[in-house]
mmCIF file of C-alpha atoms in Angstrom:
data_model
loop_
_atom_site.group_PDB
_atom_site.id
_atom_site.type_symbol
_atom_site.label_atom_id
_atom_site.label_comp_id
_atom_site.label_asym_id
_atom_site.label_seq_id
_atom_site.Cartn_x
_atom_site.Cartn_y
_atom_site.Cartn_z
ATOM 1 C CA LYS A 1 24.781 26.236 69.043
ATOM 2 C CA ILE A 2 24.245 23.442 71.546
ATOM 3 C CA ILE A 3 20.543 23.235 70.693
ATOM 4 C CA MET A 4 21.168 23.240 66.948
ATOM 5 C CA LYS A 5 23.839 20.572 67.297
ATOM 6 C CA GLN A 6 21.497 18.393 69.332
ATOM 7 C CA VAL A 7 18.660 18.854 66.835
ATOM 8 C CA LYS A 8 20.988 18.096 63.920
ATOM 9 C CA ASN A 9 22.162 14.915 65.628
ATOM 10 C CA GLU A 10 18.596 13.763 66.252
ATOM 11 C CA CYS A 11 17.612 14.475 62.641
ATOM 12 C CA SER A 12 20.590 12.465 61.468
ATOM 13 C CA LYS A 13 19.640 9.529 63.672
ATOM 14 C CA ASP A 14 15.940 9.732 62.830
ATOM 15 C CA PRO A 15 15.051 11.743 59.685
ATOM 16 C CA LYS A 16 11.365 11.683 60.668
ATOM 17 C CA TYR A 17 12.059 14.922 62.555
ATOM 18 C CA ILE A 18 12.668 16.666 59.226
ATOM 19 C CA ILE A 19 9.087 15.821 58.264
ATOM 20 C CA CYS A 20 7.879 16.909 61.707
ATOM 21 C CA PHE A 21 9.505 20.343 61.494
ATOM 22 C CA LEU A 22 8.344 20.952 57.931
ATOM 23 C CA GLY A 23 4.903 19.739 58.941
ATOM 24 C CA ALA A 24 4.896 22.134 61.909
ATOM 25 C CA ALA A 25 5.501 25.064 59.577
ATOM 26 C CA ILE A 26 2.470 23.964 57.544
ATOM 27 C CA ILE A 27 -0.049 22.892 60.194
ATOM 28 C CA ARG A 28 0.466 25.937 62.431
ATOM 29 C CA LEU A 29 -1.025 28.083 59.679
ATOM 30 C CA ILE A 30 -4.482 27.062 60.846
ATOM 31 C CA ALA A 31 -5.150 30.247 62.845
ATOM 32 C CA VAL A 32 -4.087 32.558 60.000
ATOM 33 C CA LEU A 33 -5.870 30.475 57.403
ATOM 34 C CA PHE A 34 -9.249 30.469 59.096
ATOM 35 C CA SER A 35 -9.287 33.791 60.935
ATOM 36 C CA ASN A 36 -7.848 35.746 58.014
ATOM 37 C CA PHE A 37 -7.808 34.158 54.568
ATOM 38 C CA LEU A 38 -10.999 32.103 54.740
ATOM 39 C CA LEU A 39 -12.864 35.173 55.985
ATOM 40 C CA LEU A 40 -11.228 37.335 53.306
ATOM 41 C CA TRP A 41 -12.113 34.769 50.663
ATOM 42 C CA ILE A 42 -15.791 34.773 51.642
ATOM 43 C CA THR A 43 -16.090 38.558 52.024
ATOM 44 C CA SER A 44 -14.356 39.147 48.665
ATOM 45 C CA PHE A 45 -17.588 38.025 46.996
ATOM 46 C CA VAL A 46 -19.410 40.949 48.610
ATOM 47 C CA ASP A 47 -17.558 43.363 46.316
ATOM 48 C CA GLU A 48 -18.824 41.401 43.314
ATOM 49 C CA GLY A 49 -22.418 41.511 44.508
ATOM 50 C CA LEU A 50 -22.658 37.736 44.953
ATOM 51 C CA LEU A 51 -23.176 38.084 48.701
ATOM 52 C CA THR A 52 -24.373 40.775 51.051
ATOM 53 C CA GLU A 53 -22.282 41.753 54.072
ATOM 54 C CA GLN A 54 -24.727 39.965 56.348
ATOM 55 C CA GLU A 55 -24.755 36.829 54.193
ATOM 56 C CA SER A 56 -20.950 36.654 54.160
ATOM 57 C CA LYS A 57 -20.771 36.865 57.969
ATOM 58 C CA GLY A 58 -23.471 34.230 58.328
ATOM 59 C CA LEU A 59 -21.733 31.921 55.864
ATOM 60 C CA TYR A 60 -18.393 32.249 57.639
ATOM 61 C CA GLN A 61 -19.976 31.549 61.030
ATOM 62 C CA LYS A 62 -21.796 28.525 59.610
ATOM 63 C CA VAL A 63 -18.592 27.057 58.151
ATOM 64 C CA ILE A 64 -16.675 27.561 61.402
ATOM 65 C CA LEU A 65 -19.509 26.122 63.508
ATOM 66 C CA VAL A 66 -20.020 22.996 61.385
ATOM 67 C CA SER A 67 -16.306 22.261 61.056
ATOM 68 C CA THR A 68 -15.671 22.870 64.774
ATOM 69 C CA VAL A 69 -18.473 20.523 65.854
ATOM 70 C CA ALA A 70 -17.303 17.884 63.377
ATOM 71 C CA THR A 71 -13.715 18.216 64.585
ATOM 72 C CA ILE A 72 -14.720 17.849 68.249
ATOM 73 C CA PHE A 73 -16.353 14.495 67.540
ATOM 74 C CA LEU A 74 -13.597 13.369 65.176
ATOM 75 C CA LEU A 75 -10.606 14.156 67.408
ATOM 76 C CA PRO A 76 -10.775 11.006 69.585
ATOM 77 C CA ILE A 77 -11.159 8.861 66.463
ATOM 78 C CA LEU A 78 -8.305 10.657 64.718
ATOM 79 C CA GLY A 79 -6.062 10.209 67.729
ATOM 80 C CA HIS A 80 -6.855 6.478 67.812
ATOM 81 C CA LEU A 81 -6.176 6.138 64.090
ATOM 82 C CA GLY A 82 -2.919 8.034 64.545
ATOM 83 C CA ASP A 83 -1.827 5.333 67.006
ATOM 84 C CA LYS A 84 -2.939 2.424 64.835
ATOM 85 C CA ILE A 85 -1.987 3.529 61.322
ATOM 86 C CA PRO A 86 1.761 3.748 60.533
ATOM 87 C CA SER A 87 3.007 7.314 60.136
ATOM 88 C CA PRO A 88 4.436 6.661 56.617
ATOM 89 C CA VAL A 89 0.816 6.013 55.611
ATOM 90 C CA ILE A 90 -1.255 8.516 57.578
ATOM 91 C CA VAL A 91 1.028 11.554 57.163
ATOM 92 C CA PRO A 92 1.124 11.528 53.319
ATOM 93 C CA LEU A 93 -2.586 10.666 53.259
ATOM 94 C CA ALA A 94 -3.537 13.579 55.513
ATOM 95 C CA PHE A 95 -1.499 16.099 53.532
ATOM 96 C CA THR A 96 -2.760 14.705 50.226
ATOM 97 C CA LEU A 97 -6.378 15.127 51.324
ATOM 98 C CA ARG A 98 -5.935 18.751 52.290
ATOM 99 C CA GLY A 99 -3.853 19.399 49.199
ATOM 100 C CA VAL A 100 -6.718 18.193 47.004
ATOM 101 C CA VAL A 101 -9.118 20.509 48.841
ATOM 102 C CA GLY A 102 -6.708 23.433 48.473
ATOM 103 C CA TYR A 103 -6.372 22.932 44.732
ATOM 104 C CA SER A 104 -10.169 22.633 44.489
ATOM 105 C CA PHE A 105 -10.525 26.274 45.553
ATOM 106 C CA MET A 106 -9.437 27.232 42.024
ATOM 107 C CA THR A 107 -12.781 25.940 40.753
ATOM 108 C CA LEU A 108 -15.019 27.806 43.208
ATOM 109 C CA ASP A 109 -16.949 30.851 42.074
ATOM 110 C CA LYS A 110 -20.057 30.636 44.290
ATOM 111 C CA PRO A 111 -19.185 30.765 48.006
ATOM 112 C CA ASP A 112 -22.708 29.917 49.132
ATOM 113 C CA SER A 113 -22.963 26.758 47.032
ATOM 114 C CA ALA A 114 -23.094 23.360 48.754
ATOM 115 C CA ILE A 115 -19.759 22.385 47.186
ATOM 116 C CA ALA A 116 -18.011 25.552 48.397
ATOM 117 C CA GLN A 117 -19.338 25.192 51.936
ATOM 118 C CA THR A 118 -18.373 21.515 52.017
ATOM 119 C CA LEU A 119 -14.836 22.278 50.814
ATOM 120 C CA CYS A 120 -14.442 25.042 53.412
ATOM 121 C CA CYS A 121 -15.444 22.625 56.175
ATOM 122 C CA LEU A 122 -13.211 19.864 54.794
ATOM 123 C CA LEU A 123 -10.301 22.297 54.632
ATOM 124 C CA ILE A 124 -10.579 22.839 58.381
ATOM 125 C CA ILE A 125 -11.160 19.172 59.215
ATOM 126 C CA PHE A 126 -8.265 17.946 57.063
ATOM 127 C CA THR A 127 -5.981 20.557 58.617
ATOM 128 C CA VAL A 128 -6.781 19.087 62.025
ATOM 129 C CA ILE A 129 -6.035 15.596 60.675
ATOM 130 C CA GLU A 130 -2.668 16.894 59.451
ATOM 131 C CA ALA A 131 -1.917 18.333 62.876
ATOM 132 C CA VAL A 132 -2.783 15.086 64.655
ATOM 133 C CA SER A 133 -0.670 12.997 62.259
ATOM 134 C CA ILE A 134 2.379 15.238 62.651
ATOM 135 C CA GLU A 135 2.133 15.554 66.434
ATOM 136 C CA VAL A 136 1.744 11.782 66.819
ATOM 137 C CA LEU A 137 4.800 11.296 64.603
ATOM 138 C CA LEU A 138 6.792 13.784 66.683
ATOM 139 C CA MET A 139 6.025 12.106 69.988
ATOM 140 C CA ARG A 140 6.331 8.507 68.780
ATOM 141 C CA GLY A 141 9.545 7.023 70.158
ATOM 142 C CA MET A 142 10.965 10.388 71.229
ATOM 143 C CA PRO A 143 13.586 9.929 74.000
ATOM 144 C CA SER A 144 12.528 11.624 77.240
ATOM 145 C CA GLY A 145 15.838 13.458 77.504
ATOM 146 C CA ILE A 146 15.229 15.577 74.398
ATOM 147 C CA ARG A 147 11.480 16.164 74.521
ATOM 148 C CA GLY A 148 11.713 19.744 75.746
ATOM 149 C CA THR A 149 14.258 20.696 73.100
ATOM 150 C CA MET A 150 12.425 19.032 70.229
ATOM 151 C CA MET A 151 9.052 20.471 71.261
ATOM 152 C CA GLY A 152 10.638 23.916 71.424
ATOM 153 C CA VAL A 153 12.128 23.571 67.937
ATOM 154 C CA PHE A 154 8.807 22.186 66.689
ATOM 155 C CA ALA A 155 7.026 25.285 68.017
ATOM 156 C CA PHE A 156 9.719 27.521 66.501
ATOM 157 C CA PHE A 157 9.166 26.113 63.018
ATOM 158 C CA GLY A 158 5.445 26.497 63.524
ATOM 159 C CA GLN A 159 5.812 30.201 64.276
ATOM 160 C CA VAL A 160 8.171 30.712 61.333
ATOM 161 C CA GLY A 161 5.646 29.046 59.040
ATOM 162 C CA THR A 162 2.845 31.241 60.365
ATOM 163 C CA LEU A 163 4.887 34.407 59.812
ATOM 164 C CA LEU A 164 5.909 33.465 56.269
ATOM 165 C CA PHE A 165 2.406 32.382 55.286
ATOM 166 C CA THR A 166 0.941 35.627 56.642
ATOM 167 C CA LEU A 167 3.353 37.671 54.524
ATOM 168 C CA ILE A 168 3.322 35.530 51.383
ATOM 169 C CA GLY A 169 -0.381 34.701 51.551
ATOM 170 C CA GLY A 170 -1.315 38.353 51.959
ATOM 171 C CA GLN A 171 0.711 39.385 48.939
ATOM 172 C CA MET A 172 -0.696 36.531 46.861
ATOM 173 C CA PHE A 173 -4.275 37.348 47.862
ATOM 174 C CA ASP A 174 -3.835 40.973 46.728
ATOM 175 C CA ARG A 175 -1.757 40.399 43.600
ATOM 176 C CA VAL A 176 -2.689 36.947 42.311
ATOM 177 C CA GLY A 177 -6.227 36.324 43.479
ATOM 178 C CA ARG A 178 -8.405 35.283 46.378
ATOM 179 C CA ASN A 179 -7.882 31.550 45.738
ATOM 180 C CA SER A 180 -4.081 31.764 45.667
ATOM 181 C CA PRO A 181 -3.352 31.372 49.429
ATOM 182 C CA PHE A 182 -5.233 28.076 49.437
ATOM 183 C CA VAL A 183 -3.432 26.868 46.326
ATOM 184 C CA PHE A 184 -0.128 27.896 47.923
ATOM 185 C CA LEU A 185 -1.000 25.732 50.936
ATOM 186 C CA ALA A 186 -1.823 22.858 48.594
ATOM 187 C CA VAL A 187 1.599 23.211 46.968
ATOM 188 C CA MET A 188 3.252 23.063 50.407
ATOM 189 C CA ASP A 189 1.193 19.971 51.251
ATOM 190 C CA THR A 190 2.313 18.367 47.998
ATOM 191 C CA PHE A 191 5.938 19.207 48.793
ATOM 192 C CA LEU A 192 5.706 17.454 52.159
ATOM 193 C CA VAL A 193 4.019 14.419 50.591
ATOM 194 C CA ILE A 194 6.833 14.110 48.055
ATOM 195 C CA ILE A 195 9.463 14.312 50.798
ATOM 196 C CA ALA A 196 7.634 11.774 52.984
ATOM 197 C CA LEU A 197 7.172 9.273 50.149
ATOM 198 C CA SER A 198 10.768 9.717 48.996
ATOM 199 C CA MET A 199 12.090 9.098 52.501
ATOM 200 C CA THR A 200 9.833 6.058 52.820
ATOM 201 C CA ALA A 201 11.146 4.661 49.541
ATOM 202 C CA LEU A 202 14.715 5.161 50.779
ATOM 203 C CA GLY A 203 13.910 3.418 54.059
ATOM 204 C CA LYS A 204 14.493 6.571 56.132
ATOM 205 C CA PHE A 205 10.887 7.056 57.204
ATOM 206 C CA ARG A 206 9.461 4.009 58.940
#
């Protein structure tokens, strides 16, 4: 009760924490997204004869390698931009970019095409950009006396998001289609963008 009261008070004083906690639930999906659903998406084409088992493994490894190397070099730049660009700008931008990529998965039917491979890499890179933008927002101006509590709640929402996405994404993949988990993520990104822009318009997110 004490923790929840403290968190509620901080959210009332600075509504940016609402965006941070919602963002945590979205960005912490990265492990599930790439270790499970991206791999499932690529291997699903094996059943249709568009890829062999060996080709699907090679394609997945290539996407992970390229995106990881790109992310390593981009992280210092992204961190610098996170400090320089106002959060009401960079947060909606980051989530919009990944949302566009997520929706684009609806158009993909050839996993080994240049467009598909590029989108897979961009999905990972833009997810990292989201994470940087949200974590910078969380730490910016946070009083030292509440850092432990707020970081703990931030991690809690991240784990809740991971659990829900694992359950919902799995059901959607089986019942709706292989592209649906990515579209679901795009919808969540869009939801956060709408909240962030609305709060900015109301002067509550500065």
